[in-house]
Amino acid sequence: MGIVYLVGCVLLAIPVSIVILFIRQGKFHQRLEQSDSIINALRAEVVALREGSLGASERDDIAPSQEQAPAVEEAPAPALRAEEAGGSDAVASGPPPVPTAAPVMNPAPEPVRPSPVADALAAFGPWLQQNWFYAVSALSLALAGIFLVQYGMENGLLPPAARVAAALAFGAALIGAGEFIRRRFGDGEDMRTAYLPSVFSGAGIVTLFAGVLSARMLYELIGPNAAMIGMVAVALVALVMGWFHGPLLVAVGVIGAYGAPIVLESSNSDASPLLMYFAIIAALGLGVDTVRRWGWISALTLVLAYMMGALLALTLPRASQWTGIVYFVALAVMAILIPARGLRPDHGGPVVSAGLIARVAFPATERRGMWPQFPTIMAFMSVLATSVLMWIFTLRDAGQSWLLLMAMTGLAGLLIVWSRRAPALQDQALLPVGSLVACIAIEGLERGRLFRDFAGTYTDTPEAAFPFTVTILVGFGVLLSVLAAWRSLAGGALAVFWAALAAVAAPAVAIVIEMTWAPGQVIGVYPWALHAAALSALMVVSAERFARRDGEARLRVSFVVMSALSSMAFAFVLIFTNVALTVAFAVTVLAAAALDRKWRLPQLQVFIAVGVVVLGYRLVVDPGLDFGLTGPLAGMLLSYVGTLAALSGALWLLRGLSRPLAQLMLDSAAWSTAGMTLSLLIYRWISAVYDVGRTDTHWSLGLMAAIWFGLALAQVQRTGGRVEGLMDKIRAGLAAVFGFVGLVALVPSLTQQNPLFSSAPLDHVLGPVLLNSLAAAYLLPALVLVLGAWRLRQVDLRLRKALVAAGGALALFWLAMVLRHFWQGGDAMSLSEGIGQPELYTYTLALLLAGAGLFYQSLARRSLVMRRAGLVVIGLAVAKVFLIDISGLGGLTRVFSLLVLGLSLAGLAWLNRWAAERDAPDAPAPDPGPPAPE
């Protein structure tokens, strides 16, 4: 029992202190406004007096100086100073001299005035030291009335009816004492009886609430209807008294009314009627704010209403938890309607989301007028709290899923309709819409009762009727989409926002159901796909409506068209196989490009970009490269070649249009898809011809490296050569990951699976010279790197040089492998077989020819880098001759090798000098000297 008393004291004492704080803050703010008005009035009088003391001609004389010196302020006129000094004679004695313009320094910045709340907090400590006994007095009197009932019950002194009557009489006496003090001695802050009337009256109201509650919950002397009537009557008394006697009385009554049920310790097993009681108290507090505009009373009321309601509703038995759902939705509705004093809200001003964005994105000097009004913030917080509590009810599997989902749908629909005349509420519809989607997802993930009933439809009764559960849930989303489309057609500043919500709401519900409920396993794939097709038809109708209204401005049309295409793609996912689904996505991207070409819908490039990403996921991950390697050839060709054709067609359709995002994504995807297709076809050709289906050979690893290098270069291309925004950083990260995967595949191909180091049959070279597995292993990745450097002209030059160097080195290695294959054959590539003199000399010739080729290209292109690369290759040839060939060659072969090397180096040296002189800047012309005499 002691713990209960302590809790009651805390609940009553702390809010009462906060109430006093806000009272002091309000009075301080009022005095501050009065001071400002007095100062402004004095300034206006001084300006009027100054203007009246100057004649028209004098003002004309002063005007030019003011125009010439706009940064100075006019000095006070001598006449004005004389008049202020002693009378009007000075004014009549003659015209005053022309005033001089005195320079005025830049005015000092106005000191930052502390907020009213900060002032109130600073003054709260000293006030509480002197007036703490008011809060304790109110608490003591309220507890006295409550404990009067409990004392009589514990000791059996009075029958139940007498105990309740005593409590009611005691409460009425406290109210009467407060009114007597107020009328006789006053209630002003400067009087000795300050706060005493509110203390007595507030404690009396709390006692009356406790009496009515005890009559119902402790003794069951009255029924629920009579209890509600009694509490409403007490609430009306508190409301009327608060209107006339200030916010302290209302605050004490509200806090005591919410704290009374805790102190009473009712033993009733079903405490759900208390929620109706809490709702009445909430209406009381909000009603006071409606008339007197004490905003903090509404805030205090809603905080206590949600806090006490949550503590009670979440402990109710399953059969009674529907009352909690109704209660919290009713709180949100009351928080919107009661301050508006009508059945339709009229909240004006900015929306809450705009105010929050302004606080983050704009400096303080530019936020004027962007912060929402207090009723808007209060409504937003109430709707948010209700939406979050609906998640909690769903997580607890309250067994009232239908009521909860209908409540969220209804609240979202009301906000959509109401926002037409209350523009400040427009963004608040997102809260219940998000709560609806989240509750559906939680119901499926947590296997709630609604999901279990749906999933078990045909388990015990195969002949059961078709379950319309998911159909109704999709219908909720359809209703919200239709209302949002209607709201968008009604116009307004956020018409585009409503169009976006109309395009997203219903498909989002359907997608969440698919992800968490898997309805196709219960009702069948085709019936479920019909839901998606119906959503697509709905979006097409919406697109037609928006197109009629918007004319050439088709932003809203773009949203619903993207939604229609997405819904069709969703239906394709449900009914098509892997191959058909990939092709369907490709056709959808092509259709989006065609629609953009026909109707000029630039926003569809976002859909195209997303479609390209989805196609990349399909081709690489699911069903991915495994399907391309081992799946049926016809299906592989349809997936990859069909996707390549669709991407190329979409890119062709967008020619001449300014669609940078879509064109960049399509171009990079087309090149990477072409590379994947070629690599997979080579793999399948080698596997089919030589009956080798392994993925751990030098050629299969090289093909995988080529694929991943191509994907990495596609991501680099999409960054546009810069890494600035978040998406660019993500793409750069993906490029690094893909490149690393390609390197991981290439390293084993160069080392342990390399035919030079492995004599296993799987590592033998397959195919004739040049057209063999070596080209797949090394030449194809080299070509991908060099081609990427050639195409990515917008990226950093250092990266392009690195790509060329890596690709060139890999191409030289392939050339060396080709020469060894020519001399040794595919079965004797291992270095353990030795190197013959003809093979050794061939490598020298190959290096010299490669260096000469680079030299020729450097001359043709005037490229210093390519000439230096040629010198490096020739240097390698020289090093090979002197370090390897001299010891490995013999006889005339050695002589001939050195002779050819010497002649080649001499000729290349001459060419290098000639190229350097040609590319050097022209020398200055010699001085011709003085002109010859005529």
PDB file of C-alpha atoms in Angstrom, residues 723-862:
ATOM      1  CA  VAL A 723      32.422  10.495 -56.035  1.00  0.00           C
ATOM      2  CA  GLU A 724      30.355  13.224 -54.411  1.00  0.00           C
ATOM      3  CA  GLY A 725      26.909  12.121 -53.290  1.00  0.00           C
ATOM      4  CA  LEU A 726      25.792   9.074 -51.364  1.00  0.00           C
ATOM      5  CA  MET A 727      24.822   7.130 -54.489  1.00  0.00           C
ATOM      6  CA  ASP A 728      28.201   7.813 -56.069  1.00  0.00           C
ATOM      7  CA  LYS A 729      29.897   6.488 -52.964  1.00  0.00           C
ATOM      8  CA  ILE A 730      27.734   3.372 -53.062  1.00  0.00           C
ATOM      9  CA  ARG A 731      28.570   2.825 -56.722  1.00  0.00           C
ATOM     10  CA  ALA A 732      32.272   3.333 -56.044  1.00  0.00           C
ATOM     11  CA  GLY A 733      32.050   0.800 -53.241  1.00  0.00           C
ATOM     12  CA  LEU A 734      30.296  -1.691 -55.509  1.00  0.00           C
ATOM     13  CA  ALA A 735      32.942  -1.130 -58.188  1.00  0.00           C
ATOM     14  CA  ALA A 736      35.651  -1.895 -55.642  1.00  0.00           C
ATOM     15  CA  VAL A 737      33.845  -5.043 -54.493  1.00  0.00           C
ATOM     16  CA  PHE A 738      33.209  -6.276 -58.045  1.00  0.00           C
ATOM     17  CA  GLY A 739      36.789  -5.541 -59.062  1.00  0.00           C
ATOM     18  CA  PHE A 740      38.077  -7.431 -56.030  1.00  0.00           C
ATOM     19  CA  VAL A 741      35.897 -10.430 -56.912  1.00  0.00           C
ATOM     20  CA  GLY A 742      37.306 -10.358 -60.450  1.00  0.00           C
ATOM     21  CA  LEU A 743      40.837 -10.186 -59.076  1.00  0.00           C
ATOM     22  CA  VAL A 744      40.140 -13.118 -56.754  1.00  0.00           C
ATOM     23  CA  ALA A 745      39.052 -15.128 -59.815  1.00  0.00           C
ATOM     24  CA  LEU A 746      42.023 -14.019 -61.923  1.00  0.00           C
ATOM     25  CA  VAL A 747      44.807 -14.729 -59.406  1.00  0.00           C
ATOM     26  CA  PRO A 748      44.244 -18.545 -59.331  1.00  0.00           C
ATOM     27  CA  SER A 749      44.060 -18.514 -63.118  1.00  0.00           C
ATOM     28  CA  LEU A 750      47.526 -16.916 -63.188  1.00  0.00           C
ATOM     29  CA  THR A 751      49.015 -19.117 -60.474  1.00  0.00           C
ATOM     30  CA  GLN A 752      47.844 -22.523 -59.309  1.00  0.00           C
ATOM     31  CA  GLN A 753      45.499 -23.200 -62.252  1.00  0.00           C
ATOM     32  CA  ASN A 754      47.955 -21.794 -64.781  1.00  0.00           C
ATOM     33  CA  PRO A 755      49.086 -24.411 -67.348  1.00  0.00           C
ATOM     34  CA  LEU A 756      52.680 -23.265 -66.700  1.00  0.00           C
ATOM     35  CA  PHE A 757      52.529 -24.472 -63.099  1.00  0.00           C
ATOM     36  CA  SER A 758      50.040 -27.336 -63.262  1.00  0.00           C
ATOM     37  CA  SER A 759      50.256 -30.514 -65.300  1.00  0.00           C
ATOM     38  CA  ALA A 760      46.761 -31.751 -64.355  1.00  0.00           C
ATOM     39  CA  PRO A 761      44.612 -32.752 -67.349  1.00  0.00           C
ATOM     40  CA  LEU A 762      41.984 -30.130 -66.433  1.00  0.00           C
ATOM     41  CA  ASP A 763      44.619 -27.415 -66.796  1.00  0.00           C
ATOM     42  CA  HIS A 764      45.711 -28.368 -70.294  1.00  0.00           C
ATOM     43  CA  VAL A 765      45.182 -25.817 -73.010  1.00  0.00           C
ATOM     44  CA  LEU A 766      42.100 -26.593 -75.076  1.00  0.00           C
ATOM     45  CA  GLY A 767      41.868 -25.681 -78.738  1.00  0.00           C
ATOM     46  CA  PRO A 768      44.200 -24.671 -81.565  1.00  0.00           C
ATOM     47  CA  VAL A 769      46.743 -21.888 -81.488  1.00  0.00           C
ATOM     48  CA  LEU A 770      45.220 -18.418 -80.858  1.00  0.00           C
ATOM     49  CA  LEU A 771      41.633 -19.694 -80.733  1.00  0.00           C
ATOM     50  CA  ASN A 772      41.885 -21.651 -77.494  1.00  0.00           C
ATOM     51  CA  SER A 773      41.250 -21.568 -73.775  1.00  0.00           C
ATOM     52  CA  LEU A 774      44.187 -19.192 -73.217  1.00  0.00           C
ATOM     53  CA  ALA A 775      42.252 -16.412 -74.941  1.00  0.00           C
ATOM     54  CA  ALA A 776      39.314 -16.992 -72.608  1.00  0.00           C
ATOM     55  CA  ALA A 777      41.581 -17.025 -69.578  1.00  0.00           C
ATOM     56  CA  TYR A 778      43.772 -14.006 -70.237  1.00  0.00           C
ATOM     57  CA  LEU A 779      43.008 -12.148 -73.452  1.00  0.00           C
ATOM     58  CA  LEU A 780      39.323 -11.518 -72.693  1.00  0.00           C
ATOM     59  CA  PRO A 781      39.955  -9.943 -69.248  1.00  0.00           C
ATOM     60  CA  ALA A 782      42.739  -7.867 -70.827  1.00  0.00           C
ATOM     61  CA  LEU A 783      40.388  -6.615 -73.533  1.00  0.00           C
ATOM     62  CA  VAL A 784      37.741  -5.741 -70.912  1.00  0.00           C
ATOM     63  CA  LEU A 785      40.233  -3.595 -68.984  1.00  0.00           C
ATOM     64  CA  VAL A 786      41.603  -1.840 -72.065  1.00  0.00           C
ATOM     65  CA  LEU A 787      38.132  -1.286 -73.526  1.00  0.00           C
ATOM     66  CA  GLY A 788      37.002   0.148 -70.174  1.00  0.00           C
ATOM     67  CA  ALA A 789      39.896   2.612 -70.197  1.00  0.00           C
ATOM     68  CA  TRP A 790      38.964   3.619 -73.747  1.00  0.00           C
ATOM     69  CA  ARG A 791      35.280   4.184 -72.910  1.00  0.00           C
ATOM     70  CA  LEU A 792      35.600   5.828 -69.487  1.00  0.00           C
ATOM     71  CA  ARG A 793      36.978   9.113 -70.721  1.00  0.00           C
ATOM     72  CA  GLN A 794      35.332  11.072 -67.904  1.00  0.00           C
ATOM     73  CA  VAL A 795      37.109   9.281 -65.061  1.00  0.00           C
ATOM     74  CA  ASP A 796      40.440  10.160 -63.524  1.00  0.00           C
ATOM     75  CA  LEU A 797      43.385   9.799 -65.933  1.00  0.00           C
ATOM     76  CA  ARG A 798      45.363   7.832 -63.365  1.00  0.00           C
ATOM     77  CA  LEU A 799      42.663   5.180 -63.207  1.00  0.00           C
ATOM     78  CA  ARG A 800      42.598   4.914 -66.996  1.00  0.00           C
ATOM     79  CA  LYS A 801      46.386   4.518 -67.098  1.00  0.00           C
ATOM     80  CA  ALA A 802      46.183   1.818 -64.444  1.00  0.00           C
ATOM     81  CA  LEU A 803      43.556  -0.034 -66.466  1.00  0.00           C
ATOM     82  CA  VAL A 804      45.654   0.195 -69.632  1.00  0.00           C
ATOM     83  CA  ALA A 805      48.767  -0.975 -67.787  1.00  0.00           C
ATOM     84  CA  ALA A 806      46.958  -3.926 -66.221  1.00  0.00           C
ATOM     85  CA  GLY A 807      45.267  -4.870 -69.485  1.00  0.00           C
ATOM     86  CA  GLY A 808      48.502  -4.511 -71.458  1.00  0.00           C
ATOM     87  CA  ALA A 809      50.446  -6.639 -69.008  1.00  0.00           C
ATOM     88  CA  LEU A 810      47.766  -9.310 -69.135  1.00  0.00           C
ATOM     89  CA  ALA A 811      47.782  -9.195 -72.969  1.00  0.00           C
ATOM     90  CA  LEU A 812      51.574  -9.645 -73.045  1.00  0.00           C
ATOM     91  CA  PHE A 813      51.255 -12.601 -70.704  1.00  0.00           C
ATOM     92  CA  TRP A 814      48.646 -14.095 -73.024  1.00  0.00           C
ATOM     93  CA  LEU A 815      51.012 -13.589 -75.962  1.00  0.00           C
ATOM     94  CA  ALA A 816      53.798 -15.382 -74.120  1.00  0.00           C
ATOM     95  CA  MET A 817      51.436 -18.238 -73.334  1.00  0.00           C
ATOM     96  CA  VAL A 818      50.403 -18.428 -76.997  1.00  0.00           C
ATOM     97  CA  LEU A 819      54.039 -18.745 -78.065  1.00  0.00           C
ATOM     98  CA  ARG A 820      54.688 -21.526 -75.591  1.00  0.00           C
ATOM     99  CA  HIS A 821      51.526 -23.288 -76.726  1.00  0.00           C
ATOM    100  CA  PHE A 822      52.794 -23.007 -80.310  1.00  0.00           C
ATOM    101  CA  TRP A 823      56.092 -24.719 -79.476  1.00  0.00           C
ATOM    102  CA  GLN A 824      55.004 -27.161 -76.744  1.00  0.00           C
ATOM    103  CA  GLY A 825      51.373 -27.998 -77.471  1.00  0.00           C
ATOM    104  CA  GLY A 826      48.444 -27.988 -75.033  1.00  0.00           C
ATOM    105  CA  ASP A 827      49.612 -30.991 -72.984  1.00  0.00           C
ATOM    106  CA  ALA A 828      53.190 -29.862 -72.309  1.00  0.00           C
ATOM    107  CA  MET A 829      52.754 -26.266 -71.173  1.00  0.00           C
ATOM    108  CA  SER A 830      54.309 -26.870 -67.756  1.00  0.00           C
ATOM    109  CA  LEU A 831      57.683 -25.231 -67.129  1.00  0.00           C
ATOM    110  CA  SER A 832      58.955 -28.579 -65.934  1.00  0.00           C
ATOM    111  CA  GLU A 833      59.162 -29.577 -69.609  1.00  0.00           C
ATOM    112  CA  GLY A 834      61.908 -26.986 -70.189  1.00  0.00           C
ATOM    113  CA  ILE A 835      62.271 -24.187 -72.766  1.00  0.00           C
ATOM    114  CA  GLY A 836      63.801 -24.825 -76.175  1.00  0.00           C
ATOM    115  CA  GLN A 837      66.082 -22.408 -78.048  1.00  0.00           C
ATOM    116  CA  PRO A 838      63.533 -21.602 -80.783  1.00  0.00           C
ATOM    117  CA  GLU A 839      60.885 -20.826 -78.147  1.00  0.00           C
ATOM    118  CA  LEU A 840      63.314 -18.676 -76.195  1.00  0.00           C
ATOM    119  CA  TYR A 841      64.275 -16.698 -79.277  1.00  0.00           C
ATOM    120  CA  THR A 842      60.585 -16.304 -80.215  1.00  0.00           C
ATOM    121  CA  TYR A 843      59.925 -14.527 -76.939  1.00  0.00           C
ATOM    122  CA  THR A 844      62.683 -12.040 -77.740  1.00  0.00           C
ATOM    123  CA  LEU A 845      61.266 -11.351 -81.182  1.00  0.00           C
ATOM    124  CA  ALA A 846      57.779 -10.988 -79.715  1.00  0.00           C
ATOM    125  CA  LEU A 847      58.990  -8.420 -77.195  1.00  0.00           C
ATOM    126  CA  LEU A 848      60.818  -6.495 -79.885  1.00  0.00           C
ATOM    127  CA  LEU A 849      57.773  -6.537 -82.153  1.00  0.00           C
ATOM    128  CA  ALA A 850      55.541  -5.420 -79.301  1.00  0.00           C
ATOM    129  CA  GLY A 851      57.910  -2.570 -78.473  1.00  0.00           C
ATOM    130  CA  ALA A 852      58.101  -1.578 -82.131  1.00  0.00           C
ATOM    131  CA  GLY A 853      54.308  -1.634 -82.334  1.00  0.00           C
ATOM    132  CA  LEU A 854      54.029   0.673 -79.359  1.00  0.00           C
ATOM    133  CA  PHE A 855      56.590   2.949 -80.934  1.00  0.00           C
ATOM    134  CA  TYR A 856      54.615   3.068 -84.153  1.00  0.00           C
ATOM    135  CA  GLN A 857      51.431   3.914 -82.275  1.00  0.00           C
ATOM    136  CA  SER A 858      53.257   6.601 -80.317  1.00  0.00           C
ATOM    137  CA  LEU A 859      54.384   8.190 -83.576  1.00  0.00           C
ATOM    138  CA  ALA A 860      50.915   8.038 -85.050  1.00  0.00           C
ATOM    139  CA  ARG A 861      49.208   9.370 -81.955  1.00  0.00           C
ATOM    140  CA  ARG A 862      52.015  11.633 -80.739  1.00  0.00           C
TER     141      ARG A 862
END
